[in-house]
PDB file of C-alpha atoms in Angstrom:
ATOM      1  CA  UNK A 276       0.000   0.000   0.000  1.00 54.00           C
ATOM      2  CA  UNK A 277       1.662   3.593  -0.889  1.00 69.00           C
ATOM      3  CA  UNK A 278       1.913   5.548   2.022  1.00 79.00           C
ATOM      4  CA  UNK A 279       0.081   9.438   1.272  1.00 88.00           C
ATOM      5  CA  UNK A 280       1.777  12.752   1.447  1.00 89.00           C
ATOM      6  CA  UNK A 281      -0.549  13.528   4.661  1.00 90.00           C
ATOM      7  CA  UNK A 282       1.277  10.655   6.202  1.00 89.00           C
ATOM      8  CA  UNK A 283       4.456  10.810   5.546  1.00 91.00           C
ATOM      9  CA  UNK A 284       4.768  14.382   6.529  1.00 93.00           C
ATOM     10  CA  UNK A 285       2.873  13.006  10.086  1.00 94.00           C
ATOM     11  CA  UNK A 286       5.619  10.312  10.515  1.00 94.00           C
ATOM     12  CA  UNK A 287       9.150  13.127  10.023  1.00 95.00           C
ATOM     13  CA  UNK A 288       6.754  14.864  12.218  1.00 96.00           C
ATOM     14  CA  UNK A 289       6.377  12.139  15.123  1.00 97.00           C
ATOM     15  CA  UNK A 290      10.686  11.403  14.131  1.00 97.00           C
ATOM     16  CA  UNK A 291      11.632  14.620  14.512  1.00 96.00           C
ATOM     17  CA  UNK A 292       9.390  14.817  17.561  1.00 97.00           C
ATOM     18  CA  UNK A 293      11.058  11.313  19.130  1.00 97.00           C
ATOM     19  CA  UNK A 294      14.058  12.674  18.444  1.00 96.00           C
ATOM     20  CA  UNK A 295      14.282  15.844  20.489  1.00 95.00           C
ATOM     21  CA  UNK A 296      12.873  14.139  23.712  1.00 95.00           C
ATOM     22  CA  UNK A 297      15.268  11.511  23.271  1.00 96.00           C
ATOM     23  CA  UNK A 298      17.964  14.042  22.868  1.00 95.00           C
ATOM     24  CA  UNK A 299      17.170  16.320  25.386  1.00 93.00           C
ATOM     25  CA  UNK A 300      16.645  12.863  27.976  1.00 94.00           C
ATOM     26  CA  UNK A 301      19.433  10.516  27.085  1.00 94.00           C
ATOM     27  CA  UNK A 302      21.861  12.742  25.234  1.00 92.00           C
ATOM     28  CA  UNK A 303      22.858  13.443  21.525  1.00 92.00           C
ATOM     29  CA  UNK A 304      25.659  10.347  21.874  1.00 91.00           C
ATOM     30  CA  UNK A 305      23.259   8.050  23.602  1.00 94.00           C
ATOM     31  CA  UNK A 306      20.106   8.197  21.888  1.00 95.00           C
ATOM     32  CA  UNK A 307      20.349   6.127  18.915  1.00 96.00           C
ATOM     33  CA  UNK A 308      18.613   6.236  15.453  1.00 96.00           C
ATOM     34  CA  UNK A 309      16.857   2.349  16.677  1.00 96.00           C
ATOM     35  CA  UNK A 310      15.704   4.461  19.713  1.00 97.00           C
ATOM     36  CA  UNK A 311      13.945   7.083  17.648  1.00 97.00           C
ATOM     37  CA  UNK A 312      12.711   4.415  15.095  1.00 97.00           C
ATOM     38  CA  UNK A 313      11.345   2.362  18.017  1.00 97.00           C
ATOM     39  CA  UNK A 314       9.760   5.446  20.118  1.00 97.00           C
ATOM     40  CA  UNK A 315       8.214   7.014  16.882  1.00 96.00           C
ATOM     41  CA  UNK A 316       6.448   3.388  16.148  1.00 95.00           C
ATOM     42  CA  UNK A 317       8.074   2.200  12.734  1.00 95.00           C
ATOM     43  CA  UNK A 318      11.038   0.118  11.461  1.00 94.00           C
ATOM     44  CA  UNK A 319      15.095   1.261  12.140  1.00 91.00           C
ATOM     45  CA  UNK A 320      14.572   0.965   8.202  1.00 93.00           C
ATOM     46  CA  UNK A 321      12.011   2.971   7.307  1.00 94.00           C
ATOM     47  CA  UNK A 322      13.985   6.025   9.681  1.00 96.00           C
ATOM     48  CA  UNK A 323      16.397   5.609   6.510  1.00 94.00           C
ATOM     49  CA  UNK A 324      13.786   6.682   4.277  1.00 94.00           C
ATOM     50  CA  UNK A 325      13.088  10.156   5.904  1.00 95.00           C
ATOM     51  CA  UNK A 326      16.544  10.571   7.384  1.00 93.00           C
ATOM     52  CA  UNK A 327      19.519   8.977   5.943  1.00 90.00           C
ATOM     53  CA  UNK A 328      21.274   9.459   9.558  1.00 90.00           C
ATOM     54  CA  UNK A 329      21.177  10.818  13.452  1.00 91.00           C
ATOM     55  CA  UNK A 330      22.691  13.914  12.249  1.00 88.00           C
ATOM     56  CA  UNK A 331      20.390  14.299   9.267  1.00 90.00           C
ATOM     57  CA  UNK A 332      18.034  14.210  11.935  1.00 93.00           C
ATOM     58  CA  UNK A 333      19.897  16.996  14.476  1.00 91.00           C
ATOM     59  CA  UNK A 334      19.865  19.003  11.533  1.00 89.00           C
ATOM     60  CA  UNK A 335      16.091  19.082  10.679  1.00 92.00           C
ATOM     61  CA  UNK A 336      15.555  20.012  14.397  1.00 92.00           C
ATOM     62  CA  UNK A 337      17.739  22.999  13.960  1.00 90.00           C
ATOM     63  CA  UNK A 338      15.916  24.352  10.820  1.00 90.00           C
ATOM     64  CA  UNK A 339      12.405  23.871  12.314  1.00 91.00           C
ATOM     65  CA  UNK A 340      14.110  26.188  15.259  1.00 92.00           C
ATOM     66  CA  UNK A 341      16.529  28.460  13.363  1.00 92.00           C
ATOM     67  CA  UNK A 342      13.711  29.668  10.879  1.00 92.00           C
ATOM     68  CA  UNK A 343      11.338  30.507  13.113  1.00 93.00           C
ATOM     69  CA  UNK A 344      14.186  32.456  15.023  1.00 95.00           C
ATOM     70  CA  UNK A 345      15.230  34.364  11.270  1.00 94.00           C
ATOM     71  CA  UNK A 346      11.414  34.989  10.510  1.00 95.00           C
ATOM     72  CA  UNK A 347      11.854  37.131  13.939  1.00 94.00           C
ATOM     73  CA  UNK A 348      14.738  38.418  12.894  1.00 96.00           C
ATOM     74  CA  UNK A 349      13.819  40.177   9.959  1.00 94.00           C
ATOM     75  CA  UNK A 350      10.670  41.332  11.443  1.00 95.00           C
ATOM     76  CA  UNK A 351      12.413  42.990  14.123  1.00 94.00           C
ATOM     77  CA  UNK A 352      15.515  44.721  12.062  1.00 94.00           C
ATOM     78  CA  UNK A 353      14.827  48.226  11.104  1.00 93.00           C
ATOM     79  CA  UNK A 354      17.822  48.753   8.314  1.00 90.00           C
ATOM     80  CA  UNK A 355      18.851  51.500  10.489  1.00 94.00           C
ATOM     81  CA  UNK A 356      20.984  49.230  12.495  1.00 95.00           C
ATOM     82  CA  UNK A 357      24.863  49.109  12.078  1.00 97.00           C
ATOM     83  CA  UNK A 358      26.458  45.998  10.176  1.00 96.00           C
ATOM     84  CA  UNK A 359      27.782  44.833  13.826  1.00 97.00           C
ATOM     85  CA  UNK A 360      24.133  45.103  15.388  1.00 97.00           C
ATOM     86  CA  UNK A 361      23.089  43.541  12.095  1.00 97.00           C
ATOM     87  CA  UNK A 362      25.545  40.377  12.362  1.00 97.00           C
ATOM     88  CA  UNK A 363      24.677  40.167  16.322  1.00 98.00           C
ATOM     89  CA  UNK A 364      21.319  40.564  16.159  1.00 98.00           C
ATOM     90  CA  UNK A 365      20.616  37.772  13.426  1.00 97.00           C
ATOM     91  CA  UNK A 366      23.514  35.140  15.127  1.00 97.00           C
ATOM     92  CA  UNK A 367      21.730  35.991  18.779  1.00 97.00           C
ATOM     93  CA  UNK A 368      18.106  35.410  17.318  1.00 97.00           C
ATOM     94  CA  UNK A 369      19.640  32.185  16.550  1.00 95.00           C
ATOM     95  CA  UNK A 370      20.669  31.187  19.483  1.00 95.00           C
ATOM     96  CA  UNK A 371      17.924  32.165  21.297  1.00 94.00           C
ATOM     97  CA  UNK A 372      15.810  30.026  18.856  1.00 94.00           C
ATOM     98  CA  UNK A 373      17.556  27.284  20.016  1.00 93.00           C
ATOM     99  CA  UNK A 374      18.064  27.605  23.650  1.00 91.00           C
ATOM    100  CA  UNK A 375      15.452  24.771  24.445  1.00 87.00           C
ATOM    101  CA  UNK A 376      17.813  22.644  22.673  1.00 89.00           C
ATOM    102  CA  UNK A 377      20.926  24.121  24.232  1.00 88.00           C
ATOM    103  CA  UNK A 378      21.331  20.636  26.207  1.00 84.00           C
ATOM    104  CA  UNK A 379      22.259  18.680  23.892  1.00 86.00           C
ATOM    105  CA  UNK A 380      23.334  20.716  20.918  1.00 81.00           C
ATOM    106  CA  UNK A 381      27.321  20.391  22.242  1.00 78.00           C
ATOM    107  CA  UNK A 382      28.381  17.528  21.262  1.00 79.00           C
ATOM    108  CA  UNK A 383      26.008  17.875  17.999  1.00 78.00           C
ATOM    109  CA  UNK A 384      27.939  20.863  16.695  1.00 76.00           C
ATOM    110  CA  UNK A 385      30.877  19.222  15.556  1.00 70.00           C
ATOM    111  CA  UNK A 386      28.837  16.124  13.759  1.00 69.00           C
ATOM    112  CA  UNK A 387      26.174  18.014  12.366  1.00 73.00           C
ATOM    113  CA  UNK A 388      28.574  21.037  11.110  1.00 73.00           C
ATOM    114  CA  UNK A 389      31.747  21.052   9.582  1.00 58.00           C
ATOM    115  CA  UNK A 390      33.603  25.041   9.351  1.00 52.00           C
ATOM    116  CA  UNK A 391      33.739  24.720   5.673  1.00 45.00           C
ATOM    117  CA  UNK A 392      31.686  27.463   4.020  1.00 36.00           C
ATOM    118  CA  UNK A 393      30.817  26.008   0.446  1.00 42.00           C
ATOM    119  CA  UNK A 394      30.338  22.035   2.059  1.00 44.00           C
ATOM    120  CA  UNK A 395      29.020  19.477  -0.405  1.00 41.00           C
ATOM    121  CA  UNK A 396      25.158  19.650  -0.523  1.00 40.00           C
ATOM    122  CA  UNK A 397      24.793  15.857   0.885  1.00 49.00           C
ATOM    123  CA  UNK A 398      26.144  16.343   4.262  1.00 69.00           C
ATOM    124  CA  UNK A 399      23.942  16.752   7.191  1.00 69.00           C
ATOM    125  CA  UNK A 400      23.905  20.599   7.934  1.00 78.00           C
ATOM    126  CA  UNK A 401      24.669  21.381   4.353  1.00 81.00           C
ATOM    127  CA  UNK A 402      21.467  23.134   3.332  1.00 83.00           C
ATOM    128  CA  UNK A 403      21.392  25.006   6.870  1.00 85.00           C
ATOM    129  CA  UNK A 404      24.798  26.226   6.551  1.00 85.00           C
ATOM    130  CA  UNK A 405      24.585  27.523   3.018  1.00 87.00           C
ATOM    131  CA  UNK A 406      21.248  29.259   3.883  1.00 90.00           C
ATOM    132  CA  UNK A 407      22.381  31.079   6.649  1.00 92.00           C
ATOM    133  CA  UNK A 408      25.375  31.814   5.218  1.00 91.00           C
ATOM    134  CA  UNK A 409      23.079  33.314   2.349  1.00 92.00           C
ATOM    135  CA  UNK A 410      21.599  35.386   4.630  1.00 94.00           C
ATOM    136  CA  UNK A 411      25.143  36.574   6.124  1.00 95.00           C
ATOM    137  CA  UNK A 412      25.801  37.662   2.770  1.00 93.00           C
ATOM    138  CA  UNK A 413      22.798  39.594   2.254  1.00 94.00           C
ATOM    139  CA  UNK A 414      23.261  41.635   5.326  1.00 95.00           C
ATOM    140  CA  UNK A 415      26.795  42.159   3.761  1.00 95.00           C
ATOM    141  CA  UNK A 416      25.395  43.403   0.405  1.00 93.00           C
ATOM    142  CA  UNK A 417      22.577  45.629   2.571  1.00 94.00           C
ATOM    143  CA  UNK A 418      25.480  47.477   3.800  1.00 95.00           C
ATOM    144  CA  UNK A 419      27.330  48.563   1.065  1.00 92.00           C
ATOM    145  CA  UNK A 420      29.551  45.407   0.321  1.00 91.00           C
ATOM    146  CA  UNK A 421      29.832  44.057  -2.698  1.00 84.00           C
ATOM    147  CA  UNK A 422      29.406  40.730  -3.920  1.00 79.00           C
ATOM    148  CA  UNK A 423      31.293  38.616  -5.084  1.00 81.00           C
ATOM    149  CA  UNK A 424      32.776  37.926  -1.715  1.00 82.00           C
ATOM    150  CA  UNK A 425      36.065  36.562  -1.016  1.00 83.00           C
ATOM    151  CA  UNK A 426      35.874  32.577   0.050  1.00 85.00           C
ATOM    152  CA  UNK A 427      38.106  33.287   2.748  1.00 89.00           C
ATOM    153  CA  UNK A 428      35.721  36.355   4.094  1.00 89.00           C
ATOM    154  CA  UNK A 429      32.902  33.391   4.911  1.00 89.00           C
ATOM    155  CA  UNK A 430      35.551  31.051   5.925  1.00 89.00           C
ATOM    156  CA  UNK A 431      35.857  33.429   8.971  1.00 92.00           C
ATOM    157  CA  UNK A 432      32.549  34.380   9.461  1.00 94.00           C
ATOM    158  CA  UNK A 433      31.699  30.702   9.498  1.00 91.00           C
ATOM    159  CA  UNK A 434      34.734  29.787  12.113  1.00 91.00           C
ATOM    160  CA  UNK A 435      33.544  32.535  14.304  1.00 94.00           C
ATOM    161  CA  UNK A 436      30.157  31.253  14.284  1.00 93.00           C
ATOM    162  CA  UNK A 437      31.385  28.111  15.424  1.00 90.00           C
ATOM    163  CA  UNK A 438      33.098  29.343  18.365  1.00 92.00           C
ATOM    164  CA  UNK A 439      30.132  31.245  19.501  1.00 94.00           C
ATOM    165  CA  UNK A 440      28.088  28.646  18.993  1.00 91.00           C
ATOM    166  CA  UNK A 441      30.132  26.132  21.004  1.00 88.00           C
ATOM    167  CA  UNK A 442      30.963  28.712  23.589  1.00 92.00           C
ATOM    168  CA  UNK A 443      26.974  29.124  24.074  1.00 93.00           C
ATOM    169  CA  UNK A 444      26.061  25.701  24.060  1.00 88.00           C
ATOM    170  CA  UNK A 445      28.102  25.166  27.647  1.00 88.00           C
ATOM    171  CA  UNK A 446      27.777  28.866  29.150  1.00 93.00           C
ATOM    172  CA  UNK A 447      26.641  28.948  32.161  1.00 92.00           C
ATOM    173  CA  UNK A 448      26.439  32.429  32.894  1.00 94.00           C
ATOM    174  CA  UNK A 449      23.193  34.529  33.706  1.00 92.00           C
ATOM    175  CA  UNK A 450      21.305  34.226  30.474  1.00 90.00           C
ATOM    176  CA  UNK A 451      24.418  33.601  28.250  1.00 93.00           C
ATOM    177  CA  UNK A 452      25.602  37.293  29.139  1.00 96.00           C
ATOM    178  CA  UNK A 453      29.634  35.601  28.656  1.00 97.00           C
ATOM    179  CA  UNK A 454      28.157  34.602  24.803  1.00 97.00           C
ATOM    180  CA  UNK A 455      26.385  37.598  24.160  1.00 97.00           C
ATOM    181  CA  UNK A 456      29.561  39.787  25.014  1.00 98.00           C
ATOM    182  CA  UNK A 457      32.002  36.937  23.009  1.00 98.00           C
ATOM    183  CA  UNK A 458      29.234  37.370  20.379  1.00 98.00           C
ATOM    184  CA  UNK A 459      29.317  41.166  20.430  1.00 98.00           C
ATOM    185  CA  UNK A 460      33.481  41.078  19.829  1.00 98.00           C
ATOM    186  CA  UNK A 461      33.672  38.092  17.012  1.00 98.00           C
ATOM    187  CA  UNK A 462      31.257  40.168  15.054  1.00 97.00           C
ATOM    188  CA  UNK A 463      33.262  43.147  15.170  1.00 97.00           C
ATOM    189  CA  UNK A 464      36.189  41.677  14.344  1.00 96.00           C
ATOM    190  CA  UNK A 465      34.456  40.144  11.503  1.00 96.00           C
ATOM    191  CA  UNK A 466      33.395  43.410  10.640  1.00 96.00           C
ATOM    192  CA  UNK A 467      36.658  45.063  10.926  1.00 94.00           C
ATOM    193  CA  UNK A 468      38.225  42.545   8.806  1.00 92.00           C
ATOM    194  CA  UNK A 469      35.461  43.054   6.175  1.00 92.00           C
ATOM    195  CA  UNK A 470      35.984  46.817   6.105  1.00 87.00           C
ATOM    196  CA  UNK A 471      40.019  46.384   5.668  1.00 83.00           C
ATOM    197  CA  UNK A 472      39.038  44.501   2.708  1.00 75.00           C
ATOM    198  CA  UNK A 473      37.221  46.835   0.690  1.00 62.00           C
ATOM    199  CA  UNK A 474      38.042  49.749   1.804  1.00 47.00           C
ATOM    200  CA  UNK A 475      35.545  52.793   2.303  1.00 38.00           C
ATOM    201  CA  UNK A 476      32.751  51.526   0.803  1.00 43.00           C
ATOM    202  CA  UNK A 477      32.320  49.002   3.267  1.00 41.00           C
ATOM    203  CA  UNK A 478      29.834  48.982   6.444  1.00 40.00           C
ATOM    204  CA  UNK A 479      28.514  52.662   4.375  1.00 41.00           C
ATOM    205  CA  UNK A 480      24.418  51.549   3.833  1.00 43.00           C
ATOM    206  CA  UNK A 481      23.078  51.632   0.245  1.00 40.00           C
ATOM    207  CA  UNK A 482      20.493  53.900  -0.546  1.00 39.00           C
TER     208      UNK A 482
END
């Protein structure tokens, strides 16, 4: 019997749903793709055919969070804001739109990720990586610099990221005030090392 579109969307529903309690109960290493197959009520097998692994998985839960947390973002941003409040404000929304996943999202980072900025489409956080970094570049571009950019220019964005992110994902300081301030000087030495680039017309707002 074919399975309907209604029902497969229900079943990467009840995975992805699985998935996150087991994470957030038993940990990202200890939870196990049977585990999730089991608790969501089909075969280790048919997992495969909605998510060819655990980190395939880690990354779906991410985008479900992360684009709610961009939608937010660009509500909120005025286009008044400076390219540093810019880059903080969309990496913090971020973060924030993942905080209930904070637990386990440590030892995720390195297997979902990788720091390379142009990654091969197939691997697990591909698709999330390239769309934020899409929307790095577009925040660029809104303030005055000019595509194409330099490889190396998201190489760095995308390593600072990373530190952030793993910084946060441990930080146990009053509402992540030790990220938000780590946050507040990786994006202005991003910034500052776009600028040097390009000269004056960089960071100046199009009209």
């Amino acid at each position: 019997m074919r399975i309907t579109t209604e029902a497969k969307i229900a079943n990467r529903e009840r995975i992805l749903a699985v998935a996150a309690q087991l994470f957030q109960e038993q940990g990202w290493e200890s939870a196990t793709t049977r585990d999730i197959a089991s608790g969501a009520g089909i075969a280790n097998g048919t997992l495969f055919n909605y998510f060819p692994s655990k980190e395939a998985i880690g990354a779906a839960l991410m985008e479900v969070m992360l684009t709610g947390a961009w939608k937010e973002f660009g509500r909120r941003r005025t286009r008044q804001e400076s390219l540093e409040e810019d880059l903080f404000a969309f990496v913090w929304a971020g973060l924030k739109g993942l905080r209930k996943a904070r637990k386990y999202l440590s030892p995720a980072i390195e297997a979902v990720f990788s720091p390379l900025s142009r990654p091969a489409r197939e691997e697990a956080g591909a698709a999330l990586r390239i769309r934020h970094l899409e929307t790095v570049e577009g925040i660029l571009v809104d303030h005055g610099i000019e595509r194409p950019l330099q490889a190396v220019t998201l190489q760095l964005y995308w390593t600072l990221h990373l530190g952030v992110f793993a910084y946060w994902a441990a930080d146990d300081s009053p509402n992540q005030e030790d990220t938000m301030a780590l946050l507040d000087r990786a994006m202005r030495l991003f910034a500052g090392s776009v600028r040097s680039e390009g000269g004056a017309n960089h960071g100046r707002k199009t009209e």
